[in-house]
XYZ file of C-alpha atoms in Angstrom:
264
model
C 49.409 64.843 175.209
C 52.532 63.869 173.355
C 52.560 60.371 173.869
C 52.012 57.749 176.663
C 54.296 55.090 178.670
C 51.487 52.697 179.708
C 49.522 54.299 181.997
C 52.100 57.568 182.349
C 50.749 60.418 179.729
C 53.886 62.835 178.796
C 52.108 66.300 178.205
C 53.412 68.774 175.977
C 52.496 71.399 178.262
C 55.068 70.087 180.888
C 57.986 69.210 178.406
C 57.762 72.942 177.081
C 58.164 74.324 180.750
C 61.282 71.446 180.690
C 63.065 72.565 177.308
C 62.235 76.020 178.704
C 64.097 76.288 181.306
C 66.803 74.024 180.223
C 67.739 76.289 177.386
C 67.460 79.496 180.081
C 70.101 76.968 181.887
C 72.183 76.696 178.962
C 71.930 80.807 177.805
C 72.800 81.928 181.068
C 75.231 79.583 181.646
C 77.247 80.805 178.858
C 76.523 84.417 180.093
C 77.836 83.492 183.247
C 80.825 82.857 181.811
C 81.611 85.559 179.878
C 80.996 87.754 183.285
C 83.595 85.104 185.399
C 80.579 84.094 187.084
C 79.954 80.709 188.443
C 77.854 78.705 186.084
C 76.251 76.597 188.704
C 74.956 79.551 190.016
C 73.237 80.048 186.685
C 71.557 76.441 187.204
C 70.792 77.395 190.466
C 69.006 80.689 189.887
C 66.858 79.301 186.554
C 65.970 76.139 188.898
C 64.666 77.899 191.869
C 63.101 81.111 189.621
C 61.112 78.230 187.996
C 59.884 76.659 191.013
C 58.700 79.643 192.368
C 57.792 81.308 189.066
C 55.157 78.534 188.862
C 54.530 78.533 192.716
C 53.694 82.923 191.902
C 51.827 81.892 188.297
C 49.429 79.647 190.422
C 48.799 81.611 193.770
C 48.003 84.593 191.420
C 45.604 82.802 189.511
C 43.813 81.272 192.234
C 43.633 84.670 193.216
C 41.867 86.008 190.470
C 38.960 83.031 190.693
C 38.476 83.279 194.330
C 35.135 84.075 193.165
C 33.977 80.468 191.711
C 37.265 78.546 193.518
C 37.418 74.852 193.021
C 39.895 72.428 193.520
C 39.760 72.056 189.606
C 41.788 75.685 189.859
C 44.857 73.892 191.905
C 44.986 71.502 189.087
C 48.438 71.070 186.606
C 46.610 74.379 183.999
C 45.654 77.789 185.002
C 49.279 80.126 185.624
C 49.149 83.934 185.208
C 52.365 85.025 183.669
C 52.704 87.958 186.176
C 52.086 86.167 189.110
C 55.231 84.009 187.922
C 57.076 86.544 186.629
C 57.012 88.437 190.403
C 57.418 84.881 192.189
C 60.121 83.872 189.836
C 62.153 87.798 190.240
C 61.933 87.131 194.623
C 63.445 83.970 194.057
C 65.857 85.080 191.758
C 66.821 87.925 194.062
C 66.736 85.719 197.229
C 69.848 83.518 194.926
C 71.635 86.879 193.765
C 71.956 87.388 197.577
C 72.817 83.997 198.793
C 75.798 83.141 196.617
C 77.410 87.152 196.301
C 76.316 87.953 192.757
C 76.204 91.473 191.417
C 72.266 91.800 190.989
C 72.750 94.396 187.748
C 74.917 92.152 185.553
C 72.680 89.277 186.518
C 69.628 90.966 185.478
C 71.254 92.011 182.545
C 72.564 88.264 181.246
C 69.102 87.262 182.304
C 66.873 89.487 180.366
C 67.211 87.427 176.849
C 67.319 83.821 178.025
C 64.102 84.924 180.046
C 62.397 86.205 176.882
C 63.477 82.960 174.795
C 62.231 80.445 177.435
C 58.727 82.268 177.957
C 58.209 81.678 174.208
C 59.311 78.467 174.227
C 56.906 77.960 177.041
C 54.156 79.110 174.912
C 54.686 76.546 172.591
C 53.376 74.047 175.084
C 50.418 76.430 175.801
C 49.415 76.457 172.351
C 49.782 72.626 171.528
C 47.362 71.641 174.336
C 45.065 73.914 173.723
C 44.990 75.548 177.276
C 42.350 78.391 176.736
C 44.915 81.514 175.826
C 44.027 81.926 172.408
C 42.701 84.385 170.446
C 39.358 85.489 169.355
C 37.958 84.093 166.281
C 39.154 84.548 162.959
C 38.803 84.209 159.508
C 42.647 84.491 158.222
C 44.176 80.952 156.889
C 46.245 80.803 159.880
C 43.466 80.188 162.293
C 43.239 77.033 164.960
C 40.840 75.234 166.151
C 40.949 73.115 169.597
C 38.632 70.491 169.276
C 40.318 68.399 171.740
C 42.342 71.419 173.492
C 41.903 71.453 177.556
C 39.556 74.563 176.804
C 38.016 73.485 173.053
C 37.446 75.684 170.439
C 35.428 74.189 167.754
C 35.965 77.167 165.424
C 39.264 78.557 164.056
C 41.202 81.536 166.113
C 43.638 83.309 166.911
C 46.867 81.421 168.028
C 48.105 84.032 169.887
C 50.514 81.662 171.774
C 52.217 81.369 168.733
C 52.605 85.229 167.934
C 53.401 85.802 171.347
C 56.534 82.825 170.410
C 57.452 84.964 167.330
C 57.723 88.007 169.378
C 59.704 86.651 172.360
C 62.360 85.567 169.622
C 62.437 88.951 168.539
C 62.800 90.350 171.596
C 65.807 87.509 172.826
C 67.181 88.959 169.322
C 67.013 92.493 170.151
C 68.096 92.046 173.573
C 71.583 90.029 172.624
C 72.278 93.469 170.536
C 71.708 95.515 172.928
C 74.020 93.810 175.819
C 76.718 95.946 173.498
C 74.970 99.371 174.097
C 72.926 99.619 177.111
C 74.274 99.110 180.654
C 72.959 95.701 182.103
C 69.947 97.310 184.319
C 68.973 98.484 180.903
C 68.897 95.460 179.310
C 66.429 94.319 181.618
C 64.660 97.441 181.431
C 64.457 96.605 177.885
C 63.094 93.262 178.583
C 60.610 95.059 180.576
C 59.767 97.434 177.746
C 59.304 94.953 174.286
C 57.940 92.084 176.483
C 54.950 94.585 177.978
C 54.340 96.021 174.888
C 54.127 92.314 172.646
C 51.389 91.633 175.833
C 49.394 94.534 175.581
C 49.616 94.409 171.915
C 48.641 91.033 171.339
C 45.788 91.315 174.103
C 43.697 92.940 171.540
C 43.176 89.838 170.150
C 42.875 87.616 173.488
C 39.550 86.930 174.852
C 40.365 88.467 178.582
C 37.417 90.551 179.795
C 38.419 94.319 180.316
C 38.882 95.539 183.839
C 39.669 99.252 183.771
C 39.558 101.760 180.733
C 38.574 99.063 178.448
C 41.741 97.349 179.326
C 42.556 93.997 180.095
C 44.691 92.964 183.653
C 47.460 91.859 181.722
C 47.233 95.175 179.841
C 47.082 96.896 183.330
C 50.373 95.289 183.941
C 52.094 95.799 180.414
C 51.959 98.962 181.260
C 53.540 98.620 184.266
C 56.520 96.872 183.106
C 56.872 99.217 180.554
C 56.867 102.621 183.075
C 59.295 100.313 184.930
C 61.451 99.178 182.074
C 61.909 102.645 180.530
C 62.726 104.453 183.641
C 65.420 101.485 184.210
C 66.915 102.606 180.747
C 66.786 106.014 181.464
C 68.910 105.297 184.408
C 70.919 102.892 183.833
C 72.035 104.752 180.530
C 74.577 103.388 177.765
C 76.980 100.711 178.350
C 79.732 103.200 177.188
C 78.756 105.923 178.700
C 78.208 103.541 182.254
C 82.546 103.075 182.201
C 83.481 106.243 181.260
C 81.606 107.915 183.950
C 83.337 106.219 186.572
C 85.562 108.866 188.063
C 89.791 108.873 187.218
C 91.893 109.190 190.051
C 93.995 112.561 188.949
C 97.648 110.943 189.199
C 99.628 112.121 192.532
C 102.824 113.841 192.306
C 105.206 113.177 194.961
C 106.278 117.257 195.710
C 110.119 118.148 195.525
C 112.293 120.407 197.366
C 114.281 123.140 195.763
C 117.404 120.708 195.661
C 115.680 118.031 193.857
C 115.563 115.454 196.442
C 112.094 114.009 197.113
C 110.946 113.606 200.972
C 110.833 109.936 202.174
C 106.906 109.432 202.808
């Protein structure tokens, strides 16, 4: 908790989804209008992909506990980033469709706000403590969460905040490639660094494998990453995407012998 106005408790959790996605606002705003698209569509796409990128982070974690359900699962913790990744994308999609955007630039302007915001998000994660940190460790920069919603009373991992540290990176890398790759391949790229950063940094999480000594969200890094490179392969560079668009070969208009050209 951040702080409290009488008997209202502001929780960093939910003020790090807010900054979030009002900085995704802002970034793709200012995409938007490099492309001549309409901002408020921006707003409108990052508002709704939120919505529903919680309502998919939820459903899909209340899948995975069907097992030992309680109502204590449909409380304000417990999202799986998948789950919200896929319900946030349909909602996205169902906007792109709605108010007549081109879906590849979109996904394109979208892939580095969408990296910056998730590690903003994780921010919040990591101040309250929510249970997604590491395993322990013996390194200076270890945490413990005495009073986190999941407590750990010995120092570990803060893989919340690596996985911050990488999703700059990755907003970084993105924003250079927008010059090089075609927009489905920026996103493809977004696909690519963010699933390996997650199946990277699972080595360290405290998820249970599930297949091949791999965790679920390892399962799906590699997923995203199948998916993201065949996207790049694709989608190819953003040179060589306008230069392959055919020329029309200039017409003539055909002469007689005499000079004088027939009226068409």
């Amino acid at each position: 908790m951040l702080f409290s106005i009488g008997s209202f408790h502001v929780q960093s959790y939910g003020v790090s989804k807010a900054v979030a996605a009002i900085v995704a606002i802002w970034l793709l705003g200012r995409a938007f209008a490099r492309l001549r698209l309409p901002k408020e569509s921006a707003t409108t796409l990052v508002l709704w992909a939120t919505i529903w990128g919680f309502v998919g982070a939820k459903a899909y974690y209340v899948l995975e506990h069907l097992s030992d359900f309680s109502l204590h699962h449909l409380g304000g913790m417990g999202f799986t980033w998948y789950g919200g990744l896929i319900g946030g994308v349909i909602a996205a999609l169902v906007v792109i469709r709605r108010h007549g955007l081109p879906a590849a630039e979109v996904a394109g302007a979208a892939a580095a706000p969408l990296a910056l915001a998730y590690g903003i998000g994780r921010i919040g994660c990591f101040l309250s403590g929510d249970g997604t940190y590491g395993t322990p460790t013996a390194l200076p920069w270890g945490v413990a969460f005495p009073d986190g919603v999941v407590p750990s009373t010995v120092p570990v991992h803060p893989t919340q905040l690596y996985e911050t540290v990488a999703a700059v990176l990755i907003a970084v890398i993105l924003w250079r490639l927008e010059r090089r790759l075609a927009p489905v391949g920026v996103f493809g790229a977004y696909l690519v660094l963010s699933g390996i950063s997650r199946f990277l940094v699972e080595f360290l999480r405290i998820n249970t494998p599930v297949l091949g000594g791999l965790t679920q969200p390892q399962l799906w890094a590699v997923v995203g990453v199948v998916v993201g490179g065949v996207a790049i392969a694709r989608a190819g560079l953003r040179v060589e995407h306008r230069q392959s668009r055919p020329i029309a070969p200039a017409t003539l208009a055909p002469t007689h012998e005499s000079g004088v050209q027939p009226v068409s």
